[in-house]
Coordinates of C-alpha atoms in Angstrom, one line a residue:
Chain M
M701 CA 0.0 0.0 0.0
P702 CA 1.5 3.3 -1.0
V703 CA 2.5 5.9 1.6
I704 CA 0.0 8.4 0.1
E705 CA -2.5 8.3 -2.7
L706 CA -4.3 10.8 -4.9
A707 CA -7.2 10.7 -2.6
D708 CA -5.1 12.0 0.3
V709 CA -4.0 15.0 -1.7
Q710 CA -7.6 15.6 -2.7
A711 CA -8.6 15.5 1.0
A712 CA -5.8 18.0 1.7
A713 CA -7.1 20.3 -1.0
R714 CA -10.5 20.3 0.7
R715 CA -8.9 21.1 4.1
I716 CA -6.8 24.0 2.9
D717 CA -9.5 25.4 0.6
G718 CA -10.2 29.0 1.5
V719 CA -7.2 29.1 3.9
A720 CA -4.2 28.6 1.7
H721 CA -3.9 30.7 -1.5
R722 CA -4.5 29.2 -4.8
T723 CA -1.3 30.7 -6.2
P724 CA -1.0 32.1 -9.8
V725 CA 0.7 30.4 -12.7
L726 CA 3.1 32.8 -14.4
R727 CA 4.5 32.8 -17.9
S728 CA 7.6 34.2 -19.5
R729 CA 8.1 34.5 -23.2
T730 CA 11.9 34.4 -22.6
L731 CA 11.7 31.1 -20.8
G732 CA 9.5 29.7 -23.5
E733 CA 5.8 29.5 -24.5
G734 CA 5.6 26.1 -22.9
V735 CA 6.9 27.0 -19.5
F736 CA 4.4 27.5 -16.6
L737 CA 5.6 28.7 -13.2
K738 CA 3.6 27.8 -10.1
A739 CA 4.3 30.8 -7.9
E740 CA 4.3 29.5 -4.3
C741 CA 6.3 32.6 -3.4
F742 CA 2.9 34.2 -3.2
Q743 CA 1.6 31.5 -0.8
R744 CA 0.8 32.5 2.8
T745 CA 4.0 32.7 4.8
G746 CA 5.8 33.0 1.4
A747 CA 6.3 29.3 0.6
F748 CA 4.5 26.1 -0.3
K749 CA 5.1 24.8 3.3
F750 CA 1.9 26.3 4.6
R751 CA -0.1 23.7 2.6
G752 CA 1.3 20.7 4.4
A753 CA 1.5 22.3 7.8
Y754 CA -2.2 23.4 7.7
N755 CA -3.3 20.0 6.4
K756 CA -1.5 18.3 9.3
L757 CA -2.8 20.7 12.0
A758 CA -6.3 20.5 10.6
S759 CA -6.1 16.7 11.0
L760 CA -5.1 16.8 14.7
P761 CA -7.5 16.5 17.7
E762 CA -8.8 20.0 18.6
G763 CA -6.6 22.0 20.9
R764 CA -3.5 19.9 20.4
D765 CA -0.4 22.1 20.7
V766 CA 2.5 21.4 18.3
I767 CA 6.3 21.5 17.9
A768 CA 8.3 21.7 14.7
F769 CA 12.0 21.9 13.7
S770 CA 12.8 23.7 10.5
S771 CA 15.4 25.7 8.6
G772 CA 12.8 28.4 8.2
N773 CA 9.8 28.1 5.9
H774 CA 8.3 25.1 7.7
A775 CA 8.6 27.0 10.9
Q776 CA 6.6 30.0 9.6
A777 CA 4.1 27.6 8.1
V778 CA 3.5 25.7 11.4
A779 CA 3.4 29.0 13.3
L780 CA 0.7 30.5 11.1
A781 CA -1.2 27.2 10.9
A782 CA -1.2 27.0 14.7
R783 CA -2.4 30.5 15.1
L784 CA -5.2 29.9 12.6
R785 CA -6.2 26.6 14.4
G786 CA -6.0 28.3 17.8
V787 CA -3.2 26.2 19.3
R788 CA 0.3 27.0 20.5
A789 CA 3.5 26.3 18.4
T790 CA 7.0 25.7 19.7
I791 CA 9.6 26.0 16.9
V792 CA 13.1 24.6 17.0
M793 CA 15.2 26.6 14.5
P794 CA 18.9 26.7 13.7
A795 CA 20.6 29.7 15.3
D796 CA 22.0 30.8 12.0
A797 CA 18.6 30.8 10.1
P798 CA 18.0 34.0 8.1
A799 CA 17.0 36.8 10.5
A800 CA 13.9 37.5 8.4
K801 CA 12.7 33.9 9.0
L802 CA 13.3 34.0 12.7
A803 CA 11.5 37.3 13.0
A804 CA 8.6 36.2 10.9
T805 CA 8.1 33.0 12.9
R806 CA 8.1 35.0 16.1
G807 CA 5.7 37.4 14.5
Y808 CA 3.2 34.6 14.0
G809 CA 3.2 34.1 17.8
A810 CA 5.4 30.9 18.0
E811 CA 7.9 30.2 20.7
I812 CA 11.4 29.8 19.2
V813 CA 14.1 27.4 20.6
T814 CA 17.4 27.7 18.7
Y815 CA 20.1 25.1 18.2
D816 CA 23.5 24.8 16.4
R817 CA 22.9 23.0 13.2
W818 CA 26.6 22.1 12.8
T819 CA 26.9 20.2 16.1
E820 CA 23.3 19.4 17.3
N821 CA 20.6 17.2 15.8
R822 CA 17.3 18.9 15.3
E823 CA 15.4 15.6 15.2
E824 CA 16.6 14.7 18.7
I825 CA 15.9 18.2 20.1
G826 CA 12.5 18.1 18.6
A827 CA 11.7 14.7 19.9
R828 CA 12.9 15.5 23.4
L829 CA 10.8 18.7 23.7
A830 CA 7.8 17.0 22.2
A831 CA 8.0 14.3 24.9
E832 CA 8.8 16.7 27.8
R833 CA 6.0 19.2 26.9
G834 CA 3.5 16.7 25.5
L835 CA 3.4 18.3 22.1
E836 CA 2.6 16.9 18.7
L837 CA 5.7 16.9 16.5
V838 CA 5.0 18.3 13.1
K839 CA 7.7 16.9 10.8
P840 CA 8.8 19.1 7.9
Y841 CA 8.3 16.4 5.2
D842 CA 8.4 12.8 6.5
D843 CA 4.7 12.6 7.3
P844 CA 1.9 11.5 4.9
L845 CA -0.3 14.5 5.8
I846 CA 2.6 16.9 5.1
M847 CA 3.3 15.2 1.8
A848 CA -0.4 15.2 0.8
G849 CA -0.7 18.9 1.6
Q850 CA 2.3 19.8 -0.5
G851 CA 0.8 17.7 -3.4
T852 CA -2.0 20.3 -3.7
V853 CA 0.6 22.4 -5.6
A854 CA 0.5 19.9 -8.4
L855 CA -3.2 19.4 -8.2
E856 CA -3.7 23.1 -8.8
L857 CA -1.1 23.2 -11.6
L858 CA -2.6 20.2 -13.5
D859 CA -6.0 21.7 -13.1
E860 CA -4.9 25.0 -14.7
V861 CA -2.4 23.8 -17.3
A862 CA -3.4 21.0 -19.7
E863 CA -1.1 18.4 -21.2
L864 CA 2.0 19.0 -19.1
D865 CA 5.0 16.9 -20.3
A866 CA 7.1 17.5 -17.2
I867 CA 7.0 19.0 -13.8
V868 CA 10.1 20.4 -12.1
V869 CA 10.2 20.5 -8.3
P870 CA 13.0 21.6 -5.8
V871 CA 14.0 18.7 -3.5
S872 CA 15.2 18.8 0.1
G873 CA 13.6 16.2 2.3
G874 CA 11.4 15.3 -0.6
G875 CA 7.9 16.1 0.7
L876 CA 6.9 18.5 -2.0
I877 CA 8.1 16.3 -4.8
A878 CA 6.5 13.2 -3.2
G879 CA 3.1 14.9 -3.0
C880 CA 3.4 16.3 -6.5
A881 CA 4.6 13.0 -8.0
T882 CA 1.7 11.2 -6.4
V883 CA -0.7 13.6 -8.1
V884 CA 1.0 13.6 -11.5
K885 CA 1.5 9.9 -11.8
A886 CA -2.2 9.3 -11.0
L887 CA -3.7 12.0 -13.2
R888 CA -1.1 12.2 -16.0
P889 CA 1.3 9.3 -16.0
S890 CA 3.1 10.5 -19.2
C891 CA 4.3 13.6 -17.4
R892 CA 7.9 13.3 -16.2
V893 CA 8.6 14.3 -12.6
I894 CA 12.0 16.0 -12.3
G895 CA 13.6 17.0 -9.0
V896 CA 16.3 19.7 -8.6
E897 CA 18.8 19.7 -5.8
P898 CA 21.8 21.9 -5.0
A899 CA 25.0 20.2 -6.3
A900 CA 26.3 20.5 -2.7
G901 CA 23.4 18.6 -1.3
D902 CA 22.6 15.9 -3.9
D903 CA 21.4 13.3 -1.5
T904 CA 18.3 12.4 -3.3
A905 CA 20.1 12.0 -6.7
R906 CA 22.6 9.8 -5.0
S907 CA 19.9 7.8 -3.2
L908 CA 17.9 7.2 -6.3
A909 CA 21.1 6.0 -8.1
A910 CA 22.0 3.7 -5.1
G911 CA 18.4 2.5 -4.7
E912 CA 18.6 3.3 -1.0
R913 CA 18.8 6.4 1.2
V914 CA 22.3 8.0 1.1
R915 CA 23.4 10.6 3.6
V916 CA 25.7 13.5 2.5
E917 CA 27.5 16.2 4.5
I918 CA 25.2 19.0 5.6
P919 CA 25.0 21.0 2.4
R920 CA 26.8 24.3 2.4
T921 CA 24.7 26.2 -0.1
I922 CA 22.8 29.5 -0.4
A923 CA 19.7 27.4 -0.8
D924 CA 18.9 27.3 2.9
G925 CA 15.5 25.7 2.1
L926 CA 17.3 22.7 0.5
G927 CA 19.5 21.7 3.4
A928 CA 18.4 18.2 4.3
P929 CA 21.4 15.8 4.3
E930 CA 19.3 12.7 3.4
P931 CA 15.9 11.9 2.0
G932 CA 13.1 11.2 4.4
E933 CA 12.2 7.5 5.0
L934 CA 8.6 7.9 3.8
T935 CA 9.3 10.5 1.1
F936 CA 12.0 8.3 -0.4
E937 CA 9.6 5.3 -0.5
V938 CA 7.4 7.5 -2.7
N939 CA 10.1 9.1 -4.7
R940 CA 12.1 6.0 -5.6
R941 CA 9.0 4.8 -7.4
L942 CA 7.6 8.0 -8.9
V943 CA 10.4 10.5 -9.6
D944 CA 11.9 10.1 -13.0
E945 CA 15.1 12.1 -12.5
V946 CA 16.9 14.5 -10.2
V947 CA 19.3 17.2 -11.6
T948 CA 21.6 19.5 -9.7
V949 CA 22.3 23.2 -9.8
E950 CA 25.2 25.3 -8.5
D951 CA 24.8 28.3 -6.2
D952 CA 25.8 30.9 -8.8
E953 CA 23.2 29.4 -11.1
L954 CA 20.6 29.9 -8.4
V955 CA 21.5 33.6 -8.1
E956 CA 21.3 34.0 -11.9
A957 CA 17.9 32.5 -11.9
M958 CA 16.8 34.8 -9.0
A959 CA 18.0 37.8 -10.9
F960 CA 16.2 36.6 -14.1
L961 CA 12.9 36.2 -12.2
F962 CA 13.4 39.6 -10.6
D963 CA 14.2 41.4 -13.9
R964 CA 11.7 39.7 -16.3
L965 CA 8.8 38.5 -14.1
K966 CA 9.1 41.0 -11.3
V967 CA 8.8 38.3 -8.7
V968 CA 10.9 37.6 -5.6
V969 CA 12.1 34.0 -5.3
E970 CA 14.5 32.7 -2.7
P971 CA 17.5 30.6 -3.7
S972 CA 15.7 27.3 -3.1
G973 CA 12.7 28.5 -5.0
A974 CA 14.7 29.4 -8.1
A975 CA 16.2 25.9 -8.5
G976 CA 13.8 24.8 -11.2
V977 CA 14.3 27.9 -13.3
A978 CA 18.0 27.6 -12.8
A979 CA 18.0 24.0 -14.1
L980 CA 15.9 25.1 -17.1
R981 CA 18.2 28.0 -17.9
Q982 CA 21.2 25.8 -17.6
G983 CA 19.8 23.3 -20.1
R984 CA 19.3 20.5 -17.6
I985 CA 15.6 20.0 -18.3
P986 CA 14.7 18.3 -21.5
A987 CA 13.8 21.0 -24.1
G988 CA 10.4 21.3 -25.8
G989 CA 7.0 20.3 -24.7
R990 CA 5.1 21.9 -21.8
V991 CA 6.9 22.2 -18.5
G992 CA 5.6 23.2 -15.1
I993 CA 8.1 24.6 -12.6
V994 CA 7.4 25.1 -9.0
L995 CA 8.7 28.4 -7.6
S996 CA 8.6 27.0 -4.1
G997 CA 9.1 30.1 -2.0
G998 CA 10.1 33.8 -1.9
N999 CA 11.5 34.2 1.6
V1000 CA 14.8 36.1 0.9
G1001 CA 15.2 39.5 2.5
A1002 CA 15.9 42.5 0.3
G1003 CA 19.3 43.0 2.0
R1004 CA 20.3 39.3 1.5
F1005 CA 19.1 39.5 -2.1
A1006 CA 21.2 42.6 -2.7
E1007 CA 24.3 40.8 -1.3
L1008 CA 23.8 37.7 -3.5
V1009 CA 23.3 39.8 -6.7
A1010 CA 26.1 42.2 -5.9
G1011 CA 28.4 39.2 -5.4
R1012 CA 27.4 37.9 -8.8
N1013 CA 28.2 41.3 -10.4
E1014 CA 31.7 41.3 -9.0
A1015 CA 32.4 37.8 -10.1
Chain B
M849 CA -16.0 69.9 -23.2
P850 CA -13.6 67.8 -21.1
V851 CA -10.3 66.5 -22.6
I852 CA -11.4 62.9 -22.0
E853 CA -14.6 61.3 -20.7
L854 CA -15.4 58.0 -19.2
A855 CA -16.5 56.7 -22.6
D856 CA -13.0 57.3 -24.0
V857 CA -11.6 55.1 -21.3
Q858 CA -14.2 52.5 -21.9
A859 CA -13.3 52.5 -25.6
A860 CA -9.7 52.1 -24.7
A861 CA -10.6 49.1 -22.5
R862 CA -12.2 47.5 -25.5
R863 CA -9.1 48.1 -27.7
I864 CA -6.6 46.7 -25.2
D865 CA -8.8 43.7 -24.2
G866 CA -6.8 40.5 -24.8
V867 CA -3.7 42.4 -25.6
A868 CA -2.8 44.2 -22.3
H869 CA -2.9 42.1 -19.1
R870 CA -5.6 42.6 -16.6
T871 CA -3.2 42.9 -13.7
P872 CA -3.9 41.4 -10.3
V873 CA -4.9 43.4 -7.2
L874 CA -2.7 42.4 -4.3
R875 CA -3.3 42.7 -0.5
S876 CA -1.0 42.9 2.5
R877 CA -2.1 42.5 6.0
T878 CA 0.8 44.7 7.2
L879 CA -0.4 47.6 5.0
G880 CA -3.9 47.2 6.2
E881 CA -7.1 45.2 5.4
G882 CA -8.4 48.1 3.4
V883 CA -5.4 48.6 1.1
F884 CA -5.6 47.3 -2.5
L885 CA -2.5 47.3 -4.8
K886 CA -3.0 47.4 -8.5
A887 CA 0.1 45.6 -9.7
E888 CA 1.0 47.2 -13.0
C889 CA 4.5 45.9 -12.5
F890 CA 3.0 42.7 -14.0
Q891 CA 1.7 44.6 -17.1
R892 CA 3.3 43.8 -20.4
T893 CA 6.7 45.7 -20.7
G894 CA 6.6 46.0 -16.9
A895 CA 4.5 49.1 -16.5
F896 CA 1.1 50.7 -17.1
K897 CA 2.5 52.6 -20.1
F898 CA 1.6 49.8 -22.4
R899 CA -2.1 50.5 -22.0
G900 CA -1.9 54.1 -23.4
A901 CA 0.6 53.3 -26.1
Y902 CA -1.4 50.4 -27.4
N903 CA -4.6 52.4 -27.3
K904 CA -3.0 55.2 -29.3
L905 CA -1.4 52.9 -31.9
A906 CA -4.6 50.9 -32.3
S907 CA -6.3 54.2 -33.2
L908 CA -3.9 55.3 -35.9
P909 CA -4.4 54.5 -39.6
E910 CA -3.1 51.1 -40.5
G911 CA 0.6 50.9 -41.3
R912 CA 1.5 54.3 -39.7
D913 CA 5.0 54.3 -38.3
V914 CA 5.6 56.0 -35.0
I915 CA 8.2 57.9 -32.9
A916 CA 8.3 58.5 -29.2
F917 CA 10.5 60.2 -26.6
S918 CA 10.7 58.7 -23.2
S919 CA 12.7 58.1 -20.0
G920 CA 12.0 54.4 -20.4
N921 CA 8.7 52.8 -19.8
H922 CA 6.9 54.7 -22.5
A923 CA 9.6 53.7 -24.9
Q924 CA 9.2 50.0 -24.2
A925 CA 5.4 50.4 -24.4
V926 CA 5.5 52.1 -27.8
A927 CA 8.1 49.6 -29.1
L928 CA 6.0 46.6 -28.1
A929 CA 2.7 48.2 -29.3
A930 CA 4.3 49.0 -32.6
R931 CA 5.5 45.4 -33.0
L932 CA 2.1 44.0 -32.2
R933 CA 0.5 46.5 -34.7
G934 CA 3.1 45.6 -37.3
V935 CA 4.6 49.1 -37.7
R936 CA 8.1 50.6 -37.1
A937 CA 8.9 52.6 -33.9
T938 CA 11.7 55.1 -33.5
I939 CA 12.4 55.9 -29.9
V940 CA 14.3 59.0 -28.6
M941 CA 15.8 58.1 -25.2
P942 CA 18.0 59.9 -22.7
A943 CA 21.6 58.6 -23.0
D944 CA 21.6 58.0 -19.2
A945 CA 18.4 55.9 -19.1
P946 CA 18.7 52.7 -17.2
A947 CA 20.6 50.1 -19.3
A948 CA 17.9 47.6 -18.8
K949 CA 15.3 49.9 -20.3
L950 CA 17.5 50.7 -23.4
A951 CA 18.2 47.0 -23.9
A952 CA 14.5 46.1 -23.5
T953 CA 13.4 48.8 -26.0
R954 CA 15.9 47.6 -28.6
G955 CA 14.7 44.0 -27.8
Y956 CA 11.2 44.9 -29.0
G957 CA 12.7 45.9 -32.3
A958 CA 12.6 49.7 -32.0
E959 CA 15.3 52.0 -33.4
I960 CA 16.9 54.1 -30.6
V961 CA 18.1 57.7 -30.9
T962 CA 19.7 59.0 -27.7
Y963 CA 20.0 62.5 -26.4
D964 CA 21.5 64.4 -23.4
R965 CA 18.6 65.1 -21.0
W966 CA 20.5 67.8 -19.2
T967 CA 21.3 70.0 -22.3
E968 CA 18.8 68.9 -25.0
N969 CA 15.0 69.1 -25.3
R970 CA 13.4 65.8 -26.1
E971 CA 10.2 67.4 -27.4
E972 CA 12.2 69.3 -30.0
I973 CA 14.2 66.3 -31.1
G974 CA 11.0 64.2 -31.3
A975 CA 9.2 66.8 -33.3
R976 CA 12.1 67.3 -35.7
L977 CA 12.5 63.5 -36.4
A978 CA 8.8 63.1 -36.7
A979 CA 8.7 65.8 -39.4
E980 CA 11.9 64.6 -41.2
R981 CA 10.8 61.0 -41.3
G982 CA 7.0 61.4 -41.6
L983 CA 6.3 59.6 -38.4
E984 CA 3.4 59.9 -36.0
L985 CA 4.6 61.3 -32.7
V986 CA 3.3 59.3 -29.7
K987 CA 3.5 61.6 -26.7
P988 CA 4.1 60.0 -23.3
Y989 CA 1.1 61.6 -21.6
D990 CA -0.3 64.8 -23.2
D991 CA -2.6 63.0 -25.6
P992 CA -6.3 62.1 -24.9
L993 CA -5.8 58.6 -26.3
I994 CA -2.8 58.0 -24.0
M995 CA -4.7 59.3 -21.0
A996 CA -7.7 57.2 -21.8
G997 CA -5.6 54.1 -22.1
Q998 CA -4.0 54.7 -18.7
G999 CA -7.4 55.2 -17.2
T1000 CA -8.2 51.6 -17.8
V1001 CA -6.1 50.9 -14.7
A1002 CA -8.8 52.6 -12.6
L1003 CA -11.6 51.0 -14.6
E1004 CA -10.2 47.5 -13.7
L1005 CA -9.6 48.5 -10.1
L1006 CA -13.1 49.9 -9.5
D1007 CA -14.5 46.8 -11.2
E1008 CA -12.6 44.5 -8.8
V1009 CA -12.7 46.5 -5.5
A1010 CA -16.0 47.9 -4.3
E1011 CA -16.5 51.1 -2.3
L1012 CA -13.0 52.6 -2.6
D1013 CA -12.6 55.8 -0.5
A1014 CA -9.3 56.9 -2.2
I1015 CA -7.0 56.0 -5.1
V1016 CA -3.3 56.9 -4.9
V1017 CA -1.5 57.3 -8.2
P1018 CA 2.1 58.3 -9.0
V1019 CA 2.4 61.5 -11.0
S1020 CA 4.9 62.6 -13.6
G1021 CA 3.4 64.2 -16.7
G1022 CA 0.0 63.4 -15.3
G1023 CA -1.4 61.0 -17.9
L1024 CA -2.0 58.1 -15.6
I1025 CA -3.7 60.1 -12.9
A1026 CA -5.7 62.1 -15.5
G1027 CA -7.1 58.9 -16.9
C1028 CA -7.7 57.4 -13.5
A1029 CA -9.4 60.5 -12.1
T1030 CA -11.7 60.7 -15.1
V1031 CA -12.9 57.2 -14.4
V1032 CA -13.1 57.6 -10.6
K1033 CA -15.0 60.9 -10.6
A1034 CA -17.5 59.5 -13.1
L1035 CA -18.1 56.2 -11.4
R1036 CA -17.5 56.9 -7.8
P1037 CA -17.3 60.7 -7.1
S1038 CA -16.9 60.2 -3.4
C1039 CA -13.5 58.5 -3.9
R1040 CA -10.6 60.9 -3.4
V1041 CA -7.9 61.0 -6.1
I1042 CA -4.5 61.5 -4.5
G1043 CA -1.3 62.0 -6.6
V1044 CA 2.2 61.2 -5.4
E1045 CA 5.3 63.0 -6.7
P1046 CA 9.0 62.9 -5.7
A1047 CA 9.8 65.8 -3.4
A1048 CA 12.5 66.8 -5.9
G1049 CA 9.9 67.0 -8.7
D1050 CA 6.8 68.4 -7.2
D1051 CA 5.7 70.4 -10.3
T1052 CA 2.1 69.1 -10.2
A1053 CA 1.7 69.9 -6.5
R1054 CA 3.0 73.4 -7.1
S1055 CA 0.9 73.8 -10.3
L1056 CA -2.3 72.8 -8.5
A1057 CA -1.5 75.3 -5.7
A1058 CA -0.8 78.0 -8.2
G1059 CA -3.8 77.2 -10.4
E1060 CA -1.5 77.1 -13.5
R1061 CA 1.3 75.0 -14.8
V1062 CA 4.6 75.6 -12.9
R1063 CA 7.9 74.3 -14.3
V1064 CA 10.6 73.1 -11.9
E1065 CA 14.2 72.1 -12.4
I1066 CA 14.6 68.6 -14.0
P1067 CA 14.1 66.5 -10.9
R1068 CA 17.2 64.7 -9.6
T1069 CA 15.5 61.6 -8.1
I1070 CA 15.9 57.9 -8.2
A1071 CA 12.3 57.8 -9.5
D1072 CA 13.4 57.9 -13.2
G1073 CA 9.8 57.4 -14.3
L1074 CA 8.7 60.6 -12.5
G1075 CA 11.1 63.0 -14.2
A1076 CA 8.8 65.4 -16.0
P1077 CA 9.6 69.0 -15.0
E1078 CA 6.1 70.3 -15.6
P1079 CA 2.5 69.0 -16.0
G1080 CA 1.3 68.4 -19.5
E1081 CA -1.1 71.0 -20.9
L1082 CA -4.0 68.6 -21.5
T1083 CA -3.3 66.4 -18.4
F1084 CA -3.2 69.5 -16.2
E1085 CA -6.5 70.7 -17.7
V1086 CA -8.0 67.4 -16.4
N1087 CA -6.1 67.2 -13.1
R1088 CA -6.8 70.7 -12.0
R1089 CA -10.5 69.8 -12.0
L1090 CA -10.4 66.2 -10.7
V1091 CA -7.3 65.6 -8.5
D1092 CA -8.0 66.2 -4.9
E1093 CA -4.5 66.4 -3.5
V1094 CA -0.9 65.7 -4.4
V1095 CA 1.6 64.5 -1.7
T1096 CA 5.4 64.1 -2.0
V1097 CA 7.9 61.4 -1.0
E1098 CA 11.7 61.4 -0.6
D1099 CA 14.0 59.0 -2.4
D1100 CA 14.9 57.1 0.8
E1101 CA 11.2 56.6 1.4
L1102 CA 10.9 55.1 -2.1
V1103 CA 13.7 52.7 -1.3
E1104 CA 12.0 51.7 2.0
A1105 CA 8.8 51.0 0.2
M1106 CA 10.6 49.0 -2.5
A1107 CA 12.2 46.8 0.1
F1108 CA 8.9 46.4 1.9
L1109 CA 7.2 45.3 -1.2
F1110 CA 10.0 42.9 -1.9
D1111 CA 10.1 41.4 1.6
R1112 CA 6.4 41.2 2.3
L1113 CA 4.7 40.8 -1.1
K1114 CA 7.5 39.3 -3.1
V1115 CA 7.0 41.8 -5.9
V1116 CA 9.5 43.9 -7.7
V1117 CA 8.5 47.6 -8.0
E1118 CA 10.7 50.3 -9.4
P1119 CA 11.2 53.6 -7.5
S1120 CA 8.4 55.4 -9.3
G1121 CA 6.1 52.5 -8.8
A1122 CA 6.6 52.4 -5.1
A1123 CA 5.6 56.1 -4.6
G1124 CA 2.0 55.3 -3.4
V1125 CA 3.1 52.7 -0.9
A1126 CA 5.9 55.1 0.3
A1127 CA 3.3 57.8 0.9
L1128 CA 1.0 55.4 2.7
R1129 CA 3.8 54.1 4.9
Q1130 CA 4.9 57.6 5.7
G1131 CA 1.4 58.5 6.9
R1132 CA 0.7 61.0 4.1
I1133 CA -2.4 59.2 2.9
P1134 CA -5.5 59.8 5.1
A1135 CA -5.8 56.7 7.3
G1136 CA -8.8 54.4 7.3
G1137 CA -11.3 53.4 4.7
R1138 CA -10.5 51.5 1.5
V1139 CA -7.5 52.7 -0.5
G1140 CA -6.4 51.6 -3.9
I1141 CA -2.8 52.2 -4.8
V1142 CA -1.3 51.9 -8.2
L1143 CA 2.1 50.1 -8.3
S1144 CA 2.8 51.7 -11.7
G1145 CA 5.8 49.7 -12.8
G1146 CA 8.5 47.2 -12.0
N1147 CA 11.4 48.1 -14.3
V1148 CA 14.4 48.2 -12.0
G1149 CA 17.2 45.8 -12.7
A1150 CA 18.3 43.4 -10.0
G1151 CA 21.8 45.1 -9.9
R1152 CA 20.3 48.6 -9.5
F1153 CA 17.9 47.3 -6.8
A1154 CA 20.8 45.8 -4.9
E1155 CA 22.6 49.2 -5.1
L1156 CA 19.6 51.1 -3.8
V1157 CA 18.9 48.6 -0.9
A1158 CA 22.6 48.3 0.1
G1159 CA 22.8 52.1 0.2
R1160 CA 19.9 52.1 2.6
N1161 CA 21.5 49.5 4.9
E1162 CA 24.7 51.5 5.2
A1163 CA 22.8 54.7 6.0

C-alpha cells in the first residue's frame, strides 16, 4: 500500500480550501511558450510549506499544541497554521537561520528554541521537547499528511495547465516532490517528474542511483531551504517509485535565476525557489513540450538578495 | 467639453482587451485590510504605459510608423505596441536611461536615438525627427488617447474592488492620474484622487497650488519614471479639476517602500512604482477606509535594486 495516494491529496485540498492561497501560474516568453511557473512565493508565509502544515494541523485533535523543527519556511508555516487553528506552536530553529525567517516565525506568535545545526541534531531536540512538553511533533516532510498537503501544488497546476509533459520541483527532504509526483502519476502518468537539488546537497540524486537512502554532508549552499542531508524515509519510499530524474544546480546558477525572475517576471524568489528555473536555464531540463516549474518560495530579504546579486556582479 | 470622458476610457478598455494584461490586485495584512494594490509591474513591458501606447497605436491609420521620446517605460510600451500592430517605432531616449530599459526597448525591435537630457530638449528632437521621417509622434502623456488608455487601470480596479474611498497614483506628466481621475470621478465621485510625486519634482503639487502649470528644475531623483519637470497641458486641464490632492515622497522613502514590497509581497516595484506605498507608509495618505494604490511599474534591474537597498542599509 503506497504511503500516500491521490485521494489523500484531494482530501488535503478540501482542508486547505479558503485558507491557503490558490497561487497564480506565471508565464515568461523568454523562458518559453511552454513554461508554466507555479508561484508559491505568493503562498501564505511565502512558501508552499503552509499547505502541508495546515493540512497536518487541521487533522489533529482539537486544541493539540505542536512543535516543529525547521530551517525556516516550515517554521513559519507551522506557526501560522497553529495560530489559525487556535493552538500553540514551539519551533526549533537553527541559530543561523535567516533573521527574516526567525522574526517572521516569532511574528506569528510561536515560541522559538534555537540550536547549532553544525553540532546538534534537530530531530533529537524536537523529539525531546515533544516528549517533555506533551506536544505533537509536526515533521517538515516525512509525514503522509505533510506530503499530501504539498501535493496540492501539483493538483492546482494540472487543473490550470493542460497536457504537461514535465513538472520540475525543488528537492530537500522530498515532501513537496513526493506529493506532486503522487498527483502527477495518478492523473497524467506520461508527465515526467524531475527533481532539482543543489549540487552541494545531492542526497536524493545519489539515493535514487543507489536504490537506497544515502546521507551526505550537511550541504553548504545558499539554498537554505534545501539543506536536508538525506531523503526522508517515507518520502524516499514514494520518490524511488515515482520520480523520473533528479538534476543539480550550483549556487551561482541559483543567483542567476533569481535575478532573471526579478528582472523579467518582477517576482521575488528565494534561492531554493529558483532551483527549477536555474535548471531550465542551464539546459538540464529536456527541451520542448510543456513544462511546469514550482517556484517553491520567496523568503529572501531585500538585503540578502542585494548581497547575493552584488556578489554575482563582482564575479 | 472635457479633454477625455469615461466613454473614452471604456473605448480604450475594448481596444486593449486581450492584448494588455488585466493585472492582479494584491493585498498585504501589514499595509492594512483596506489597502488594494493594482500591480502594473506585471503589465506587459513591466509598466502601465503599455495601456496608453497600445490604445494610441490601435487608433492610428493602418501601417502608420511612430516615434516617441521617453525616459524608459513609455519607450518599451510604444516599441511593443508597434511590433504588435506591425509598424516601425523610432524611440528618442536619454543617453543615461537605465541600461535595462535601453536594452529592452531595442529588444522589442525599435530604433533608438539617444540625447542628453541635461542639455537637449526631447520634445524638440522628437518633433524634428517626426517631421523629417514622416512619423506619428506618440506623446508619453499629453494626448487624450494615452490618458484614456492609462485610465483603464482605474476601470479595472473599481471593477474589482467595491467602495473605494481613495485612489493613490504616481504623478509625472500626469497621464495616468488624469485617466484614473476621469474614471473615478464618473463612477465613484466620493472617492478621493491623490497623486504622489517625488519631493525633488513636485511640479504638479505646485501647479495645483498656483492654479496654473509651474515648471521646476529637472528632478534629480531615483524615480526615473517621475522625471517630468512640468505637468502636461492637457493632463493639467484634467487634473486641476479632478485631482483632490498631491503629496510628495523622498528618495529614501521610495527605497524603503521597494524593500517592503520585496520582503512582504514578493513583488518587484521600481522607485516610481513604489511612490504610493511610500506615501502610505509615511502617513501621508488619510488613514482608514478603503484605499487603492497603483504600483505603476517594476522596471528596476536586480543590480540597481541591490545598489539602492545596500545604500539604505549603510545609512
